[in-house]
Amino acid sequence: MANPSASGYKPKYFLAAFGSIHHAANPIEGGNYPLLAGYVTSQNVQPGDVILLYCTGGYPSHFREAPGVGIVTDIDAKGNSKIINYWYLPFNQAIPLEILKLNIPELENNTNFGNRGNFLRAISKPSFNAALANTFIDWP
């Protein structure tokens, strides 16, 4: 992937929810997020965008927390759906659901957030920064 910031591209910020349907086939650490037809839409995600990766109550190993971020590398079209590929960067400490709800106002009207839903939603850069205020990347 070419460096998007070198061309002046300003990344967009998103929140992706991983639920029980992702757990086995697409673990959060695996670096890809399927845009399953009927569940989520692409929201115009592009290489260089940043995704806060959240696991719902249906994802057993990271129950209701955001364990890291993904930097989008590319998007593959697979028949009826697309797959967002990303570089997974884990946090030193996962962000619990309560902190996300306090800092991301875009989630206020989403009654299913935190449960089992799978979705991809745009969030603002200030919301992203507020959610990560005391969190650091556990660099490889």
Tab-separated table of N, CA and C in Angstrom:
chain	number	residue	atom	x	y	z
A	1	MET	N	0.838	-1.172	0.000
A	1	MET	CA	0.000	0.000	0.000
A	1	MET	C	0.885	1.237	0.000
A	2	ALA	N	0.578	2.182	-0.859
A	2	ALA	CA	1.276	3.457	-0.851
A	2	ALA	C	0.869	4.234	0.391
A	3	ASN	N	1.716	5.134	0.815
A	3	ASN	CA	1.425	5.932	2.002
A	3	ASN	C	0.353	6.960	1.673
A	4	PRO	N	-0.900	6.788	2.176
A	4	PRO	CA	-1.972	7.721	1.853
A	4	PRO	C	-1.697	9.139	2.335
A	5	SER	N	-0.998	9.294	3.461
A	5	SER	CA	-0.757	10.633	3.982
A	5	SER	C	0.232	11.405	3.114
A	6	ALA	N	1.066	10.700	2.347
A	6	ALA	CA	2.016	11.363	1.467
A	6	ALA	C	1.296	12.134	0.369
A	7	SER	N	0.088	11.700	0.015
A	7	SER	CA	-0.676	12.371	-1.031
A	7	SER	C	-1.605	13.436	-0.456
A	8	GLY	N	-1.544	13.669	0.857
A	8	GLY	CA	-2.412	14.648	1.493
A	8	GLY	C	-3.749	14.081	1.924
A	9	TYR	N	-3.920	12.770	1.827
A	9	TYR	CA	-5.180	12.136	2.224
A	9	TYR	C	-5.375	12.242	3.728
A	10	LYS	N	-6.529	12.718	4.126
A	10	LYS	CA	-6.887	12.796	5.546
A	10	LYS	C	-7.733	11.577	5.876
A	11	PRO	N	-7.284	10.717	6.777
A	11	PRO	CA	-8.044	9.496	7.066
A	11	PRO	C	-9.398	9.798	7.693
A	12	LYS	N	-10.332	8.898	7.437
A	12	LYS	CA	-11.627	8.916	8.100
A	12	LYS	C	-11.556	7.897	9.232
A	13	TYR	N	-12.452	8.040	10.189
A	13	TYR	CA	-12.448	7.183	11.371
A	13	TYR	C	-13.751	6.409	11.451
A	14	PHE	N	-13.645	5.143	11.842
A	14	PHE	CA	-14.795	4.251	11.895
A	14	PHE	C	-14.740	3.407	13.158
A	15	LEU	N	-15.892	2.849	13.479
A	15	LEU	CA	-16.003	1.857	14.542
A	15	LEU	C	-16.600	0.615	13.901
A	16	ALA	N	-15.909	-0.511	14.011
A	16	ALA	CA	-16.415	-1.784	13.487
A	16	ALA	C	-16.697	-2.704	14.658
A	17	ALA	N	-17.849	-3.345	14.618
A	17	ALA	CA	-18.217	-4.300	15.667
A	17	ALA	C	-18.012	-5.715	15.155
A	18	PHE	N	-17.294	-6.500	15.925
A	18	PHE	CA	-17.091	-7.914	15.646
A	18	PHE	C	-18.002	-8.694	16.575
A	19	GLY	N	-18.880	-9.510	16.004
A	19	GLY	CA	-19.799	-10.310	16.807
A	19	GLY	C	-19.508	-11.787	16.687
A	20	SER	N	-20.459	-12.587	17.090
A	20	SER	CA	-20.275	-14.038	17.111
A	20	SER	C	-20.033	-14.619	15.725
A	21	ILE	N	-20.585	-13.994	14.669
A	21	ILE	CA	-20.379	-14.552	13.326
A	21	ILE	C	-18.953	-14.344	12.827
A	22	HIS	N	-18.200	-13.423	13.422
A	22	HIS	CA	-16.811	-13.198	13.022
A	22	HIS	C	-15.837	-14.085	13.783
A	23	HIS	N	-16.207	-14.483	14.952
A	23	HIS	CA	-15.290	-15.109	15.904
A	23	HIS	C	-14.391	-16.189	15.306
A	24	ALA	N	-14.958	-17.196	14.678
A	24	ALA	CA	-14.158	-18.324	14.184
A	24	ALA	C	-13.468	-18.018	12.857
A	25	ALA	N	-14.218	-17.520	11.887
A	25	ALA	CA	-13.675	-17.330	10.544
A	25	ALA	C	-12.842	-16.062	10.405
A	26	ASN	N	-13.190	-15.016	11.121
A	26	ASN	CA	-12.509	-13.733	10.988
A	26	ASN	C	-12.190	-13.136	12.356
A	27	PRO	N	-11.206	-13.693	13.060
A	27	PRO	CA	-10.868	-13.123	14.364
A	27	PRO	C	-10.339	-11.698	14.207
A	28	ILE	N	-10.560	-10.896	15.207
A	28	ILE	CA	-10.196	-9.479	15.152
A	28	ILE	C	-8.708	-9.282	14.862
A	29	GLU	N	-7.867	-10.182	15.382
A	29	GLU	CA	-6.424	-10.088	15.177
A	29	GLU	C	-6.007	-10.487	13.765
A	30	GLY	N	-6.929	-11.062	12.999
A	30	GLY	CA	-6.624	-11.587	11.672
A	30	GLY	C	-6.431	-10.560	10.584
A	31	GLY	N	-6.867	-9.328	10.804
A	31	GLY	CA	-6.617	-8.278	9.824
A	31	GLY	C	-7.626	-8.152	8.712
A	32	ASN	N	-8.824	-8.711	8.884
A	32	ASN	CA	-9.850	-8.475	7.863
A	32	ASN	C	-11.235	-8.431	8.482
A	33	TYR	N	-12.066	-7.576	7.894
A	33	TYR	CA	-13.428	-7.374	8.375
A	33	TYR	C	-14.365	-7.545	7.190
A	34	PRO	N	-15.165	-8.614	7.180
A	34	PRO	CA	-16.083	-8.826	6.064
A	34	PRO	C	-17.287	-7.898	6.156
A	35	LEU	N	-17.593	-7.266	5.051
A	35	LEU	CA	-18.798	-6.442	4.967
A	35	LEU	C	-19.910	-7.355	4.484
A	36	LEU	N	-20.559	-8.004	5.401
A	36	LEU	CA	-21.569	-9.001	5.079
A	36	LEU	C	-22.830	-8.337	4.554
A	37	ALA	N	-23.281	-8.765	3.381
A	37	ALA	CA	-24.489	-8.200	2.778
A	37	ALA	C	-25.641	-8.297	3.768
A	38	GLY	N	-26.350	-7.198	3.939
A	38	GLY	CA	-27.473	-7.167	4.858
A	38	GLY	C	-27.114	-6.741	6.263
A	39	TYR	N	-25.828	-6.742	6.609
A	39	TYR	CA	-25.411	-6.336	7.951
A	39	TYR	C	-24.732	-4.972	7.953
A	40	VAL	N	-23.752	-4.812	7.094
A	40	VAL	CA	-22.992	-3.568	7.084
A	40	VAL	C	-22.759	-3.107	5.656
A	41	THR	N	-22.503	-1.823	5.489
A	41	THR	CA	-22.144	-1.263	4.193
A	41	THR	C	-20.741	-0.686	4.296
A	42	SER	N	-20.133	-0.402	3.163
A	42	SER	CA	-18.723	-0.006	3.152
A	42	SER	C	-18.460	1.386	3.709
A	43	GLN	N	-19.464	2.269	3.727
A	43	GLN	CA	-19.275	3.624	4.267
A	43	GLN	C	-18.111	4.344	3.584
A	44	ASN	N	-17.769	3.951	2.368
A	44	ASN	CA	-16.670	4.573	1.622
A	44	ASN	C	-15.329	4.479	2.338
A	45	VAL	N	-15.070	3.345	2.942
A	45	VAL	CA	-13.781	3.102	3.590
A	45	VAL	C	-12.705	3.018	2.514
A	46	GLN	N	-11.546	3.638	2.790
A	46	GLN	CA	-10.441	3.654	1.842
A	46	GLN	C	-9.134	3.308	2.556
A	47	PRO	N	-8.128	2.865	1.794
A	47	PRO	CA	-6.825	2.627	2.411
A	47	PRO	C	-6.341	3.882	3.142
A	48	GLY	N	-5.809	3.668	4.334
A	48	GLY	CA	-5.347	4.770	5.166
A	48	GLY	C	-6.341	5.167	6.239
A	49	ASP	N	-7.599	4.748	6.098
A	49	ASP	CA	-8.598	5.044	7.122
A	49	ASP	C	-8.304	4.231	8.380
A	50	VAL	N	-8.857	4.675	9.502
A	50	VAL	CA	-8.584	4.071	10.801
A	50	VAL	C	-9.882	3.516	11.380
A	51	ILE	N	-9.834	2.263	11.827
A	51	ILE	CA	-11.023	1.612	12.377
A	51	ILE	C	-10.761	1.211	13.827
A	52	LEU	N	-11.607	1.697	14.721
A	52	LEU	CA	-11.592	1.248	16.106
A	52	LEU	C	-12.326	-0.085	16.123
A	53	LEU	N	-11.652	-1.132	16.558
A	53	LEU	CA	-12.175	-2.499	16.482
A	53	LEU	C	-12.787	-2.904	17.818
A	54	TYR	N	-14.094	-3.116	17.795
A	54	TYR	CA	-14.852	-3.420	19.007
A	54	TYR	C	-15.428	-4.831	18.924
A	55	CYS	N	-15.417	-5.542	20.029
A	55	CYS	CA	-16.005	-6.883	20.097
A	55	CYS	C	-17.279	-6.828	20.933
A	56	THR	N	-18.362	-7.340	20.385
A	56	THR	CA	-19.651	-7.322	21.072
A	56	THR	C	-19.711	-8.417	22.133
A	57	GLY	N	-20.862	-8.498	22.789
A	57	GLY	CA	-21.080	-9.543	23.780
A	57	GLY	C	-21.084	-10.933	23.183
A	58	GLY	N	-21.225	-11.033	21.859
A	58	GLY	CA	-21.207	-12.331	21.191
A	58	GLY	C	-19.818	-12.803	20.808
A	59	TYR	N	-18.804	-11.995	21.080
A	59	TYR	CA	-17.419	-12.337	20.742
A	59	TYR	C	-16.714	-12.718	22.042
A	60	PRO	N	-16.489	-14.010	22.281
A	60	PRO	CA	-16.064	-14.464	23.607
A	60	PRO	C	-14.695	-13.997	24.103
A	61	SER	N	-13.706	-13.873	23.243
A	61	SER	CA	-12.359	-13.591	23.754
A	61	SER	C	-12.107	-12.122	24.096
A	62	HIS	N	-12.925	-11.226	23.625
A	62	HIS	CA	-12.803	-9.797	23.965
A	62	HIS	C	-14.196	-9.257	24.256
A	63	PHE	N	-14.850	-9.797	25.251
A	63	PHE	CA	-16.242	-9.501	25.576
A	63	PHE	C	-16.475	-8.012	25.846
A	64	ARG	N	-17.231	-7.367	24.954
A	64	ARG	CA	-17.631	-5.961	25.097
A	64	ARG	C	-16.465	-5.013	25.367
A	65	GLU	N	-15.464	-5.083	24.502
A	65	GLU	CA	-14.325	-4.184	24.620
A	65	GLU	C	-13.683	-3.981	23.255
A	66	ALA	N	-12.904	-2.920	23.145
A	66	ALA	CA	-12.150	-2.626	21.925
A	66	ALA	C	-10.683	-2.933	22.202
A	67	PRO	N	-10.162	-4.031	21.633
A	67	PRO	CA	-8.785	-4.418	21.923
A	67	PRO	C	-7.726	-3.765	21.036
A	68	GLY	N	-8.150	-3.025	19.985
A	68	GLY	CA	-7.161	-2.423	19.111
A	68	GLY	C	-7.774	-1.620	17.986
A	69	VAL	N	-6.902	-1.166	17.091
A	69	VAL	CA	-7.333	-0.437	15.902
A	69	VAL	C	-6.821	-1.163	14.668
A	70	GLY	N	-7.424	-0.840	13.540
A	70	GLY	CA	-6.974	-1.356	12.259
A	70	GLY	C	-6.722	-0.198	11.310
A	71	ILE	N	-5.582	-0.223	10.644
A	71	ILE	CA	-5.283	0.760	9.603
A	71	ILE	C	-5.586	0.071	8.278
A	72	VAL	N	-6.546	0.600	7.535
A	72	VAL	CA	-7.005	-0.049	6.306
A	72	VAL	C	-5.880	-0.081	5.277
A	73	THR	N	-5.611	-1.293	4.760
A	73	THR	CA	-4.586	-1.460	3.727
A	73	THR	C	-5.199	-1.582	2.338
A	74	ASP	N	-6.319	-2.303	2.224
A	74	ASP	CA	-7.018	-2.433	0.947
A	74	ASP	C	-8.387	-3.054	1.179
A	75	ILE	N	-9.175	-3.091	0.117
A	75	ILE	CA	-10.516	-3.668	0.186
A	75	ILE	C	-10.667	-4.646	-0.968
A	76	ASP	N	-11.026	-5.896	-0.643
A	76	ASP	CA	-11.227	-6.942	-1.647
A	76	ASP	C	-12.710	-7.131	-1.908
A	77	ALA	N	-13.063	-7.253	-3.186
A	77	ALA	CA	-14.437	-7.611	-3.541
A	77	ALA	C	-14.501	-9.124	-3.649
A	78	LYS	N	-15.428	-9.726	-2.922
A	78	LYS	CA	-15.600	-11.184	-2.924
A	78	LYS	C	-17.055	-11.494	-3.250
A	79	GLY	N	-17.359	-11.620	-4.516
A	79	GLY	CA	-18.729	-11.931	-4.913
A	79	GLY	C	-19.700	-10.857	-4.488
A	80	ASN	N	-20.606	-11.212	-3.595
A	80	ASN	CA	-21.657	-10.315	-3.139
A	80	ASN	C	-21.215	-9.397	-2.006
A	81	SER	N	-20.026	-9.620	-1.474
A	81	SER	CA	-19.588	-8.828	-0.328
A	81	SER	C	-18.173	-8.300	-0.548
A	82	LYS	N	-17.717	-7.509	0.402
A	82	LYS	CA	-16.362	-6.963	0.372
A	82	LYS	C	-15.671	-7.311	1.682
A	83	ILE	N	-14.352	-7.310	1.640
A	83	ILE	CA	-13.564	-7.535	2.849
A	83	ILE	C	-12.600	-6.364	3.007
A	84	ILE	N	-12.671	-5.721	4.160
A	84	ILE	CA	-11.722	-4.656	4.482
A	84	ILE	C	-10.512	-5.317	5.128
A	85	ASN	N	-9.360	-5.146	4.529
A	85	ASN	CA	-8.114	-5.666	5.098
A	85	ASN	C	-7.423	-4.536	5.856
A	86	TYR	N	-6.872	-4.867	7.011
A	86	TYR	CA	-6.247	-3.844	7.840
A	86	TYR	C	-5.038	-4.402	8.572
A	87	TRP	N	-4.176	-3.482	8.983
A	87	TRP	CA	-3.034	-3.805	9.828
A	87	TRP	C	-3.531	-3.674	11.251
A	88	TYR	N	-3.539	-4.776	11.988
A	88	TYR	CA	-4.054	-4.792	13.358
A	88	TYR	C	-3.005	-4.286	14.327
A	89	LEU	N	-3.394	-3.302	15.129
A	89	LEU	CA	-2.522	-2.758	16.161
A	89	LEU	C	-3.243	-2.875	17.501
A	90	PRO	N	-2.788	-3.795	18.365
A	90	PRO	CA	-3.465	-3.985	19.653
A	90	PRO	C	-3.131	-2.860	20.632
A	91	PHE	N	-4.051	-2.630	21.554
A	91	PHE	CA	-3.821	-1.665	22.626
A	91	PHE	C	-3.070	-2.330	23.773
A	92	ASN	N	-2.415	-1.519	24.585
A	92	ASN	CA	-1.772	-2.031	25.794
A	92	ASN	C	-2.832	-2.529	26.777
A	93	GLN	N	-4.023	-1.964	26.700
A	93	GLN	CA	-5.147	-2.365	27.541
A	93	GLN	C	-6.423	-2.098	26.747
A	94	ALA	N	-7.292	-3.096	26.642
A	94	ALA	CA	-8.533	-2.946	25.881
A	94	ALA	C	-9.414	-1.859	26.496
A	95	ILE	N	-10.184	-1.189	25.640
A	95	ILE	CA	-11.092	-0.130	26.087
A	95	ILE	C	-12.460	-0.749	26.348
A	96	PRO	N	-12.975	-0.647	27.582
A	96	PRO	CA	-14.275	-1.246	27.892
A	96	PRO	C	-15.437	-0.468	27.270
A	97	LEU	N	-16.543	-1.167	27.105
A	97	LEU	CA	-17.757	-0.610	26.512
A	97	LEU	C	-18.170	0.703	27.180
A	98	GLU	N	-18.093	0.794	28.479
A	98	GLU	CA	-18.531	1.991	29.201
A	98	GLU	C	-17.762	3.233	28.749
A	99	ILE	N	-16.476	3.094	28.523
A	99	ILE	CA	-15.648	4.221	28.062
A	99	ILE	C	-16.041	4.610	26.646
A	100	LEU	N	-16.292	3.631	25.790
A	100	LEU	CA	-16.707	3.926	24.420
A	100	LEU	C	-18.018	4.694	24.408
A	101	LYS	N	-18.984	4.253	25.199
A	101	LYS	CA	-20.288	4.926	25.246
A	101	LYS	C	-20.168	6.363	25.750
A	102	LEU	N	-19.275	6.603	26.683
A	102	LEU	CA	-19.087	7.954	27.219
A	102	LEU	C	-18.453	8.902	26.213
A	103	ASN	N	-17.614	8.375	25.329
A	103	ASN	CA	-16.798	9.222	24.465
A	103	ASN	C	-17.172	9.251	22.995
A	104	ILE	N	-18.085	8.411	22.575
A	104	ILE	CA	-18.461	8.367	21.157
A	104	ILE	C	-19.945	8.692	21.027
A	105	PRO	N	-20.285	9.977	20.850
A	105	PRO	CA	-21.698	10.360	20.783
A	105	PRO	C	-22.440	9.755	19.594
A	106	GLU	N	-21.721	9.345	18.567
A	106	GLU	CA	-22.373	8.728	17.405
A	106	GLU	C	-23.088	7.428	17.779
A	107	LEU	N	-22.813	6.886	18.943
A	107	LEU	CA	-23.431	5.628	19.376
A	107	LEU	C	-24.701	5.826	20.197
A	108	GLU	N	-25.046	7.066	20.506
A	108	GLU	CA	-26.177	7.339	21.390
A	108	GLU	C	-27.480	6.683	20.960
A	109	ASN	N	-27.778	6.681	19.684
A	109	ASN	CA	-29.054	6.136	19.213
A	109	ASN	C	-28.974	4.681	18.781
A	110	ASN	N	-27.859	4.043	19.018
A	110	ASN	CA	-27.708	2.638	18.642
A	110	ASN	C	-27.988	1.766	19.860
A	111	THR	N	-29.222	1.291	19.964
A	111	THR	CA	-29.617	0.496	21.131
A	111	THR	C	-28.982	-0.886	21.143
A	112	ASN	N	-28.531	-1.388	19.995
A	112	ASN	CA	-27.922	-2.718	19.936
A	112	ASN	C	-26.423	-2.700	20.188
A	113	PHE	N	-25.834	-1.523	20.274
A	113	PHE	CA	-24.397	-1.450	20.462
A	113	PHE	C	-24.008	-2.148	21.760
A	114	GLY	N	-23.003	-2.970	21.686
A	114	GLY	CA	-22.532	-3.685	22.857
A	114	GLY	C	-23.064	-5.097	22.950
A	115	ASN	N	-24.057	-5.416	22.160
A	115	ASN	CA	-24.656	-6.746	22.245
A	115	ASN	C	-24.057	-7.682	21.212
A	116	ARG	N	-24.836	-8.036	20.203
A	116	ARG	CA	-24.354	-9.009	19.225
A	116	ARG	C	-24.259	-8.465	17.810
A	117	GLY	N	-24.668	-7.256	17.594
A	117	GLY	CA	-24.726	-6.717	16.246
A	117	GLY	C	-23.378	-6.605	15.568
A	118	ASN	N	-23.412	-6.653	14.261
A	118	ASN	CA	-22.221	-6.443	13.444
A	118	ASN	C	-22.478	-5.189	12.631
A	119	PHE	N	-21.614	-4.205	12.767
A	119	PHE	CA	-21.827	-2.980	12.018
A	119	PHE	C	-20.523	-2.234	11.826
A	120	LEU	N	-20.554	-1.335	10.875
A	120	LEU	CA	-19.445	-0.433	10.607
A	120	LEU	C	-20.053	0.959	10.577
A	121	ARG	N	-19.545	1.846	11.400
A	121	ARG	CA	-20.131	3.179	11.510
A	121	ARG	C	-19.027	4.224	11.511
A	122	ALA	N	-19.250	5.314	10.767
A	122	ALA	CA	-18.315	6.436	10.780
A	122	ALA	C	-18.409	7.146	12.126
A	123	ILE	N	-17.258	7.541	12.657
A	123	ILE	CA	-17.219	8.351	13.876
A	123	ILE	C	-16.276	9.525	13.609
A	124	SER	N	-16.394	10.560	14.398
A	124	SER	CA	-15.547	11.735	14.198
A	124	SER	C	-14.147	11.498	14.780
A	125	LYS	N	-13.199	12.269	14.290
A	125	LYS	CA	-11.841	12.187	14.832
A	125	LYS	C	-11.821	12.572	16.313
A	126	PRO	N	-12.560	13.629	16.740
A	126	PRO	CA	-12.589	13.929	18.177
A	126	PRO	C	-13.158	12.781	19.021
A	127	SER	N	-14.181	12.088	18.516
A	127	SER	CA	-14.734	10.936	19.246
A	127	SER	C	-13.696	9.829	19.355
A	128	PHE	N	-13.018	9.547	18.250
A	128	PHE	CA	-11.971	8.527	18.225
A	128	PHE	C	-10.888	8.868	19.251
A	129	ASN	N	-10.420	10.116	19.214
A	129	ASN	CA	-9.362	10.537	20.135
A	129	ASN	C	-9.808	10.473	21.590
A	130	ALA	N	-11.049	10.868	21.867
A	130	ALA	CA	-11.559	10.830	23.244
A	130	ALA	C	-11.631	9.393	23.757
A	131	ALA	N	-12.060	8.475	22.906
A	131	ALA	CA	-12.172	7.071	23.315
A	131	ALA	C	-10.800	6.471	23.632
A	132	LEU	N	-9.765	6.946	22.944
A	132	LEU	CA	-8.412	6.415	23.136
A	132	LEU	C	-7.551	7.267	24.065
A	133	ALA	N	-8.146	8.179	24.806
A	133	ALA	CA	-7.407	9.183	25.577
A	133	ALA	C	-6.276	8.623	26.431
A	134	ASN	N	-6.480	7.541	27.129
A	134	ASN	CA	-5.453	6.989	28.020
A	134	ASN	C	-4.988	5.612	27.569
A	135	THR	N	-5.062	5.377	26.278
A	135	THR	CA	-4.728	4.067	25.724
A	135	THR	C	-3.552	4.212	24.769
A	136	PHE	N	-2.703	3.208	24.742
A	136	PHE	CA	-1.535	3.235	23.879
A	136	PHE	C	-1.505	1.996	22.999
A	137	ILE	N	-0.881	2.129	21.839
A	137	ILE	CA	-0.686	0.990	20.946
A	137	ILE	C	0.419	0.116	21.533
A	138	ASP	N	0.191	-1.184	21.553
A	138	ASP	CA	1.214	-2.144	21.964
A	138	ASP	C	1.968	-2.533	20.695
A	139	TRP	N	2.921	-1.695	20.292
A	139	TRP	CA	3.606	-1.849	19.013
A	139	TRP	C	4.314	-3.198	18.907
A	140	PRO	N	4.203	-3.826	17.726
A	140	PRO	CA	4.858	-5.132	17.535
A	140	PRO	C	6.374	-5.006	17.535
